[in-house]
PDB file of C-alpha atoms in Angstrom:
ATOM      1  CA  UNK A   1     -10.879  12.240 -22.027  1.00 54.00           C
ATOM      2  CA  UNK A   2     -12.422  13.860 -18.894  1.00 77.00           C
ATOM      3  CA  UNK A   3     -11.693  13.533 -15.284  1.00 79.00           C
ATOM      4  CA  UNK A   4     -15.146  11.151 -15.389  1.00 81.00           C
ATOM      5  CA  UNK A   5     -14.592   9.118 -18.559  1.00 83.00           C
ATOM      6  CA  UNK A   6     -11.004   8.610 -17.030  1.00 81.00           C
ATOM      7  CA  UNK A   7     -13.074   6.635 -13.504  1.00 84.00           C
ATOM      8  CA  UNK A   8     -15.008   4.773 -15.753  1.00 85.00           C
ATOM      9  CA  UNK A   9     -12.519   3.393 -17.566  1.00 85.00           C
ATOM     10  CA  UNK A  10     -10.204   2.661 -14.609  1.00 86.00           C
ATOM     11  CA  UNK A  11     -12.991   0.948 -13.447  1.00 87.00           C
ATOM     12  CA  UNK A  12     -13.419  -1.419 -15.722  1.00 85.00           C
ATOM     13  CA  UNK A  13     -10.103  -2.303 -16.275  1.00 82.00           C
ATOM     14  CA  UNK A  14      -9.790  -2.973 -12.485  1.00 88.00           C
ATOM     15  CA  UNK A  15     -12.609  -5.162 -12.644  1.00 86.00           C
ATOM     16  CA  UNK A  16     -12.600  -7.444  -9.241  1.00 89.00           C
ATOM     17  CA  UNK A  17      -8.248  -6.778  -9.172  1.00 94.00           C
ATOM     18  CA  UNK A  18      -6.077  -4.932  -6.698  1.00 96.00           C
ATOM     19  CA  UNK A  19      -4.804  -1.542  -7.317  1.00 97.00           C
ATOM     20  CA  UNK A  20      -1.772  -1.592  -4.255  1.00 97.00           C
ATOM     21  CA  UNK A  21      -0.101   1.783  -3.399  1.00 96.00           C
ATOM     22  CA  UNK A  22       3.225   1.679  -2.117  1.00 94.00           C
ATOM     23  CA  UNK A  23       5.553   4.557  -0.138  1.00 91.00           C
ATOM     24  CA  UNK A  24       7.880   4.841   2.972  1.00 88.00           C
ATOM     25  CA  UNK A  25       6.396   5.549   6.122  1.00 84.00           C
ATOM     26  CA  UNK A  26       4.317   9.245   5.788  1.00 86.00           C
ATOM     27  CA  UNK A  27       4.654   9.117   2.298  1.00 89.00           C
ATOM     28  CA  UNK A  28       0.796   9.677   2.179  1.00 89.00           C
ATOM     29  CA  UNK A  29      -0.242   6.721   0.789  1.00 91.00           C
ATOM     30  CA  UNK A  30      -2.974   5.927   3.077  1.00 91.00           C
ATOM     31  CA  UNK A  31      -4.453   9.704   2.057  1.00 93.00           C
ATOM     32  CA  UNK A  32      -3.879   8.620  -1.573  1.00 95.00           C
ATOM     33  CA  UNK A  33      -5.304   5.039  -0.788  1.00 95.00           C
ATOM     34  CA  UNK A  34      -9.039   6.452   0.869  1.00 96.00           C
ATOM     35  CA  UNK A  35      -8.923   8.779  -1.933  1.00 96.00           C
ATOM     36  CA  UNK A  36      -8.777   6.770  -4.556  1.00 96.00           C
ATOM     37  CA  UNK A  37     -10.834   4.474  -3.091  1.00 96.00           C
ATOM     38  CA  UNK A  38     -13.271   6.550  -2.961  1.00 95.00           C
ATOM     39  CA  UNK A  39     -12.874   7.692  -6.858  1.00 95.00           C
ATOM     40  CA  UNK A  40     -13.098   4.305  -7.267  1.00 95.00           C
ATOM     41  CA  UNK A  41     -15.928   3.094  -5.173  1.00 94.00           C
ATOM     42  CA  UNK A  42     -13.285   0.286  -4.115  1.00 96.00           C
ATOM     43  CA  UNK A  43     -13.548  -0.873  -0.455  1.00 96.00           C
ATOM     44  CA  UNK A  44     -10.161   0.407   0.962  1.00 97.00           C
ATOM     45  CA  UNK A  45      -7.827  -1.748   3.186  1.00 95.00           C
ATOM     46  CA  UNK A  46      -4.513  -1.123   5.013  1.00 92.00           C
ATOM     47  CA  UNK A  47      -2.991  -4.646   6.547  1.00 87.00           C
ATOM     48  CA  UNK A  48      -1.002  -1.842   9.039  1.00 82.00           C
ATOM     49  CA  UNK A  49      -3.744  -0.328  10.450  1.00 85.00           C
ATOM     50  CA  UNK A  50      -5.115  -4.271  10.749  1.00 85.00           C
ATOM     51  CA  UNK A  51      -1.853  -4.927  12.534  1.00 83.00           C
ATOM     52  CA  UNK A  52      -2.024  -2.065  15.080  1.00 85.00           C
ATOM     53  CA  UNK A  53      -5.793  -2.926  15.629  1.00 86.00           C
ATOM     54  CA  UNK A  54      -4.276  -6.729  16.746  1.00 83.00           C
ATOM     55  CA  UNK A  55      -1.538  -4.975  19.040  1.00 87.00           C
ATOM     56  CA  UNK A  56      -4.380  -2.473  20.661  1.00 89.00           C
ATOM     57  CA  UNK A  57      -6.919  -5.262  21.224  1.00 89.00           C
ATOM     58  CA  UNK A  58      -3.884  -7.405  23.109  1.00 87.00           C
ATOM     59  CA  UNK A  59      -4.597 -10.268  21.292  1.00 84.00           C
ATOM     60  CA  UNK A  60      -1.799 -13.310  20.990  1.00 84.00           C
ATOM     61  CA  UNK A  61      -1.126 -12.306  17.399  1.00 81.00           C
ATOM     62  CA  UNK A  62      -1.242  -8.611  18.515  1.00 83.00           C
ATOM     63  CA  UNK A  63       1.481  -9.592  20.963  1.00 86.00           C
ATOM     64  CA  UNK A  64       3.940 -10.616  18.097  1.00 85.00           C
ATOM     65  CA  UNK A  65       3.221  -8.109  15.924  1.00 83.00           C
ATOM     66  CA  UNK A  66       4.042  -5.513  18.520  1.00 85.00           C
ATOM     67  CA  UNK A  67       7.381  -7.443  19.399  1.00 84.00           C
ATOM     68  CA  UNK A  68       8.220  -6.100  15.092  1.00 82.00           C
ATOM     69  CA  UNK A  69       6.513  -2.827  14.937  1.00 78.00           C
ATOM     70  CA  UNK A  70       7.792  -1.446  17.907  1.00 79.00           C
ATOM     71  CA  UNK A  71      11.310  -1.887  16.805  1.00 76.00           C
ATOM     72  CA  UNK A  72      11.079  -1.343  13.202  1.00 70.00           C
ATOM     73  CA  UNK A  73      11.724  -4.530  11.941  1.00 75.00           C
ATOM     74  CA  UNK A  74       9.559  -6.505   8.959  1.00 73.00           C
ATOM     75  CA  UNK A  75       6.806  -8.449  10.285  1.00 78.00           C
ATOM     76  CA  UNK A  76       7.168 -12.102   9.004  1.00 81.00           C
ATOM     77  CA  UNK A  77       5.649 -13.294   6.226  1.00 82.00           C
ATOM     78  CA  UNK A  78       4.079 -16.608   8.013  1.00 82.00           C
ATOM     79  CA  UNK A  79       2.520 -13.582  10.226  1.00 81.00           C
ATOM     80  CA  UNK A  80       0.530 -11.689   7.405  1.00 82.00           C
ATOM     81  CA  UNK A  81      -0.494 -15.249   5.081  1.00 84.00           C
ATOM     82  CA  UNK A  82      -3.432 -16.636   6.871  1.00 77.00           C
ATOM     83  CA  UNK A  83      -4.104 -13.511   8.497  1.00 81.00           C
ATOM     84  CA  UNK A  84      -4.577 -11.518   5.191  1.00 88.00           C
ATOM     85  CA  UNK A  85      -5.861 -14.611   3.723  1.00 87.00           C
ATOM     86  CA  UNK A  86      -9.370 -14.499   5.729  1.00 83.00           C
ATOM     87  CA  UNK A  87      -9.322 -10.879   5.047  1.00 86.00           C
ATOM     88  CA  UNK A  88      -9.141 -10.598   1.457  1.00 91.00           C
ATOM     89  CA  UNK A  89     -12.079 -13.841   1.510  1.00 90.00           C
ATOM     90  CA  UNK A  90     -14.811 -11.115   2.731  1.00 91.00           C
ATOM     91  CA  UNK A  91     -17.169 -10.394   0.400  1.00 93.00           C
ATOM     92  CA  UNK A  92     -16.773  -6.951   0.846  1.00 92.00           C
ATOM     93  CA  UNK A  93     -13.627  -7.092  -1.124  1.00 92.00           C
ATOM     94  CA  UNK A  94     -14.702  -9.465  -3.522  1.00 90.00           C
ATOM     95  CA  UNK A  95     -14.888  -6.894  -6.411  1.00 90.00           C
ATOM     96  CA  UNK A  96     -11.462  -5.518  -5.729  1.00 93.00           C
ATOM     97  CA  UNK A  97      -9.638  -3.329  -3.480  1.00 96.00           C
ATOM     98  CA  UNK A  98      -7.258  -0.665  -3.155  1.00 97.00           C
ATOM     99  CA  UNK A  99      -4.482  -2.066  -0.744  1.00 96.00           C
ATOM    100  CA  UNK A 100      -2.509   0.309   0.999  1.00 94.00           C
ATOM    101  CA  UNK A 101       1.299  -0.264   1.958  1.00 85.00           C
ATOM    102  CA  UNK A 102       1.302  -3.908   1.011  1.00 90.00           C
ATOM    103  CA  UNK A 103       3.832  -5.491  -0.369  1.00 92.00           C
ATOM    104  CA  UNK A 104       6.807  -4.073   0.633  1.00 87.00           C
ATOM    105  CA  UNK A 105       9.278  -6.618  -0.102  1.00 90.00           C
ATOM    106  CA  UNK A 106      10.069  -9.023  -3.182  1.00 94.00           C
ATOM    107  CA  UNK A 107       8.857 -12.153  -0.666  1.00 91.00           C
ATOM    108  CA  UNK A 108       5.525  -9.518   0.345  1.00 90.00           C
ATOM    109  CA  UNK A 109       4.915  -9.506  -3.355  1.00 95.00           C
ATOM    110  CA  UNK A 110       5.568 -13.324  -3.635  1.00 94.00           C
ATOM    111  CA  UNK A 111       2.853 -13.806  -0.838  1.00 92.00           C
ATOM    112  CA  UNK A 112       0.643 -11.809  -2.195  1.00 94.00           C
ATOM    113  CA  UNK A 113       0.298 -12.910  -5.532  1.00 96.00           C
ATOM    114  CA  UNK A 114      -0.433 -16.085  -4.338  1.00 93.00           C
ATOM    115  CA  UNK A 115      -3.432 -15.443  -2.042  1.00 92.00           C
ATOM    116  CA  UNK A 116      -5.033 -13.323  -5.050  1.00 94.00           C
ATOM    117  CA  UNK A 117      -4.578 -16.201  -6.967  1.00 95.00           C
ATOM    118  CA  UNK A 118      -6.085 -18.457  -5.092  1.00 91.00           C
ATOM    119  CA  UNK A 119      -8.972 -16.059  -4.967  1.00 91.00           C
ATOM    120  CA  UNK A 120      -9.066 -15.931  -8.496  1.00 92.00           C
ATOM    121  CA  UNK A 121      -7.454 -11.913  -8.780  1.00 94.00           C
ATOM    122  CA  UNK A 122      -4.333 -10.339  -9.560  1.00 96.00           C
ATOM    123  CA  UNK A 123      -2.929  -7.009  -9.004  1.00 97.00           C
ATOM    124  CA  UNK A 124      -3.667  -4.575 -11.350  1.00 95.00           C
ATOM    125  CA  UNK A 125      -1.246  -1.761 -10.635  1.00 96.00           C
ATOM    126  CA  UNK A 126       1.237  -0.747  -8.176  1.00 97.00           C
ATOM    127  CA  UNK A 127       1.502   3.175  -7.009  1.00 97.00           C
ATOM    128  CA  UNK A 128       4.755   3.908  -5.755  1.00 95.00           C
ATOM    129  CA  UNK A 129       4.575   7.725  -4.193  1.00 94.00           C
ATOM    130  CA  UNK A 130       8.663   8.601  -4.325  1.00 92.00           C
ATOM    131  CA  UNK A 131       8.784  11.317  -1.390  1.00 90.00           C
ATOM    132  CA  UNK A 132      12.180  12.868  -0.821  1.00 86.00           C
ATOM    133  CA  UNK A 133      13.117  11.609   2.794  1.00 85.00           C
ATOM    134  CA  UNK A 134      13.454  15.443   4.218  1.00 83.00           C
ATOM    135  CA  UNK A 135       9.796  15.971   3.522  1.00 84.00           C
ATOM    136  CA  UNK A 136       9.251  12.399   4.954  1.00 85.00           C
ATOM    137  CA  UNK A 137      11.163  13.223   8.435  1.00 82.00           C
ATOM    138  CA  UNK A 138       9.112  16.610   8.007  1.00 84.00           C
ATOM    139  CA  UNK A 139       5.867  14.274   8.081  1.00 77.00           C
ATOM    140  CA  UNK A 140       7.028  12.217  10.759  1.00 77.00           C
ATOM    141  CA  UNK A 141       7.711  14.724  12.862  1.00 78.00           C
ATOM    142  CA  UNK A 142       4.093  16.764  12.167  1.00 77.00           C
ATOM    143  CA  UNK A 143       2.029  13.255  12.439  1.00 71.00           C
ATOM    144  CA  UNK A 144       3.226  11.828  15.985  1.00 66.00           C
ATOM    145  CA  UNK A 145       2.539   8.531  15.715  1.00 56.00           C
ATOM    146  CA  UNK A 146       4.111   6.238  18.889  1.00 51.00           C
ATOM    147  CA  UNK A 147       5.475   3.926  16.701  1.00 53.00           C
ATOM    148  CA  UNK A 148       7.771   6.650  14.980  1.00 56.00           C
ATOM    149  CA  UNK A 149      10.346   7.976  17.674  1.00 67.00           C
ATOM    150  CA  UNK A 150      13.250   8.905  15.442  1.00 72.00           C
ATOM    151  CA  UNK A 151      15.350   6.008  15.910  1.00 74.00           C
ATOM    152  CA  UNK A 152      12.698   3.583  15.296  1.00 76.00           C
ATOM    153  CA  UNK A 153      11.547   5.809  12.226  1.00 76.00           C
ATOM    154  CA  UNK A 154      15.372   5.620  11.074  1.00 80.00           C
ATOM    155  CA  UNK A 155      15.354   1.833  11.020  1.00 81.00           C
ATOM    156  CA  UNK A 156      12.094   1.688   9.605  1.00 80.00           C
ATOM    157  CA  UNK A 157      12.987   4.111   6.487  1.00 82.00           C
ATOM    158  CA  UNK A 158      16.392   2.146   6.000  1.00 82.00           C
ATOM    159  CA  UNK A 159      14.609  -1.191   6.216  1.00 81.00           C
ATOM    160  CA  UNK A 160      12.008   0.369   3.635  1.00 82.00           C
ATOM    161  CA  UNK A 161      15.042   0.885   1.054  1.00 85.00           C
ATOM    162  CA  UNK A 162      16.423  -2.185   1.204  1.00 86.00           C
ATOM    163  CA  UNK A 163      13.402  -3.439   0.648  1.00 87.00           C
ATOM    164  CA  UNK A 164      12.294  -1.080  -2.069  1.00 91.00           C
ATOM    165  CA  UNK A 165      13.987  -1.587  -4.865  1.00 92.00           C
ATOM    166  CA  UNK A 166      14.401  -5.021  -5.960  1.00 96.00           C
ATOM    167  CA  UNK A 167      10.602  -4.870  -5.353  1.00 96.00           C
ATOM    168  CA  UNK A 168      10.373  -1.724  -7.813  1.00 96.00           C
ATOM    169  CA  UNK A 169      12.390  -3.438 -10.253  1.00 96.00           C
ATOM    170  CA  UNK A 170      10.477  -6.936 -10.331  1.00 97.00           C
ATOM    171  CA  UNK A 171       7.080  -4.621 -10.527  1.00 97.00           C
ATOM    172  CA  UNK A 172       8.228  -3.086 -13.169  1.00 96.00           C
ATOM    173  CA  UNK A 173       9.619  -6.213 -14.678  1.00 97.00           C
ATOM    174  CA  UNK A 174       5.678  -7.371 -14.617  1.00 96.00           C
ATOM    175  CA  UNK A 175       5.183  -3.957 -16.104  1.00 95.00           C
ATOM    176  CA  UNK A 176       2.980  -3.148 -13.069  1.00 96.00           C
ATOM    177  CA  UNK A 177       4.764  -0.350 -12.074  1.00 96.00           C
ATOM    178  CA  UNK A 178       3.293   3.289 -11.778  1.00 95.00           C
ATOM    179  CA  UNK A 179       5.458   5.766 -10.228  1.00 95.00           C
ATOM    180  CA  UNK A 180       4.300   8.962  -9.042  1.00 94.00           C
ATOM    181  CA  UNK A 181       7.111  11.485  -8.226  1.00 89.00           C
ATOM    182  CA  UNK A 182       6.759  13.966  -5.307  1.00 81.00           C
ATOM    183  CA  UNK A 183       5.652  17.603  -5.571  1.00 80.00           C
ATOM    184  CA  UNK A 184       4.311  20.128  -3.367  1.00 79.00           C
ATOM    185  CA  UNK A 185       0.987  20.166  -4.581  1.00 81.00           C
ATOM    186  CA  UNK A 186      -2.455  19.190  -2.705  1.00 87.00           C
ATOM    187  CA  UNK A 187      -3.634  15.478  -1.677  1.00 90.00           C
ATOM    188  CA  UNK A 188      -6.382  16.082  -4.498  1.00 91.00           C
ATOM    189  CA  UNK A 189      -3.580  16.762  -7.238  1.00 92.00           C
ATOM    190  CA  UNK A 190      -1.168  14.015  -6.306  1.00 93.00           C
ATOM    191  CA  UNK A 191      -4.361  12.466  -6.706  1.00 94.00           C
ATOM    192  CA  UNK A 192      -5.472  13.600 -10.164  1.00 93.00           C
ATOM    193  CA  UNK A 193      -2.432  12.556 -11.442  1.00 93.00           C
ATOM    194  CA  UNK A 194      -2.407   9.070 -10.122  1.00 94.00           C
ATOM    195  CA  UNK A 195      -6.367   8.398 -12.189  1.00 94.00           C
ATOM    196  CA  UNK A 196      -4.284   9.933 -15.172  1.00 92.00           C
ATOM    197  CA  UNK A 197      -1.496   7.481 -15.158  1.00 92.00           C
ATOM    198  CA  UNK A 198      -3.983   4.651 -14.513  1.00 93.00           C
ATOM    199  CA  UNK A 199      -6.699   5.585 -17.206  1.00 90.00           C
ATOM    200  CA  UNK A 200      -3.581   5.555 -19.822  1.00 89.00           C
ATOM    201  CA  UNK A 201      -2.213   2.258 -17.848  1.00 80.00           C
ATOM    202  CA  UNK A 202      -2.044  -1.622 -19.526  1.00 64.00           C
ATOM    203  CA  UNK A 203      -1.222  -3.913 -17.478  1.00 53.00           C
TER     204      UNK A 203
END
């Protein structure tokens, strides 16, 4: 099957469902999310960039959110609910998505099945891009962001595996689970080889 048959097909087993990709900080899964969006002609959305749009604009959720981001801890689910919930209603995303670092936690996952469900979807897949953590401190370090000073970064990355892997198990457990381990190869590979896992994928 070619690289094009292999869209098509994605495409219509995603239907109006959620492909989410999941990763530790500067794992590149918001390069992997616009890409694939974009192979997908899927709207793309990342509820972290959402969040740090709040904290610039100063609003009162903003505010709180900053209060967790800046230290590295997990925002609270009663935080992300309603907020996500009016987000994933626009009809822009009513013929699916591709979600970028969301869930990250067994109660994310819990929270997010149930919006999607009230909005009549599901998740189709989950990406998880497994980066070694020296090439992730190599990232960090390259990218600059204010949010990841190495202490915060630290507390971030071990908050991340706690996190991570009762959430891999129970995605796998729903046999949602596609895991794409790291190489040194180019954005478009790691891509390639994330359409070839999901054009032989069933959820």
């Amino acid at each position: 099957m070619d690289m094009l048959l292999k869209l098509r097909s994605i495409q219509e087993l995603m239907g109006h469902d959620v492909i989410v990709l999941i990763g530790a900080p500067c794992s590149g899964k918001t390069t992997q999310g616009k890409l694939l969006a974009d192979a997908l002609d899927r709207p793309y959305l990342s509820p972290g960039s959402l969040f740090r749009a709040e904290v610039t604009k100063g609003t009162v959720l903003g505010q709180q959110l900053a209060a967790y981001m800046n230290s590295g801890e997990t925002i609270p689910n009663e935080l992300t609910t309603a907020f996500l919930t009016i987000k994933f209603s626009d009809p822009l995303y009513e013929n699916g998505m591709i979600l970028d670092g969301y869930p990250r936690s067994v109660s994310h996952l819990a929270v997010l099945e149930n919006i999607l469900a009230n909005l009549g979807r599901r998740i189709l897949a989950a990406v998880y891009l497994d980066v070694p953590k020296a090439q992730l401190d190599e990232r960090r370090v390259r990218r600059g962001r204010t949010d990841d000073n190495a202490t915060t970064a630290e507390r971030r990355y071990a908050i991340f595996k706690e996190d991570i892997t009762p959430l891999l198990n129970l995605l796998d457990l729903k046999k949602k689970l596609l895991k794409i381990r790291y190489t040194p190869e180019s954005s478009e590979e790691v891509l390639r080889r994330i359409l070839i896992e999901l054009a032989a994928f069933k959820s």
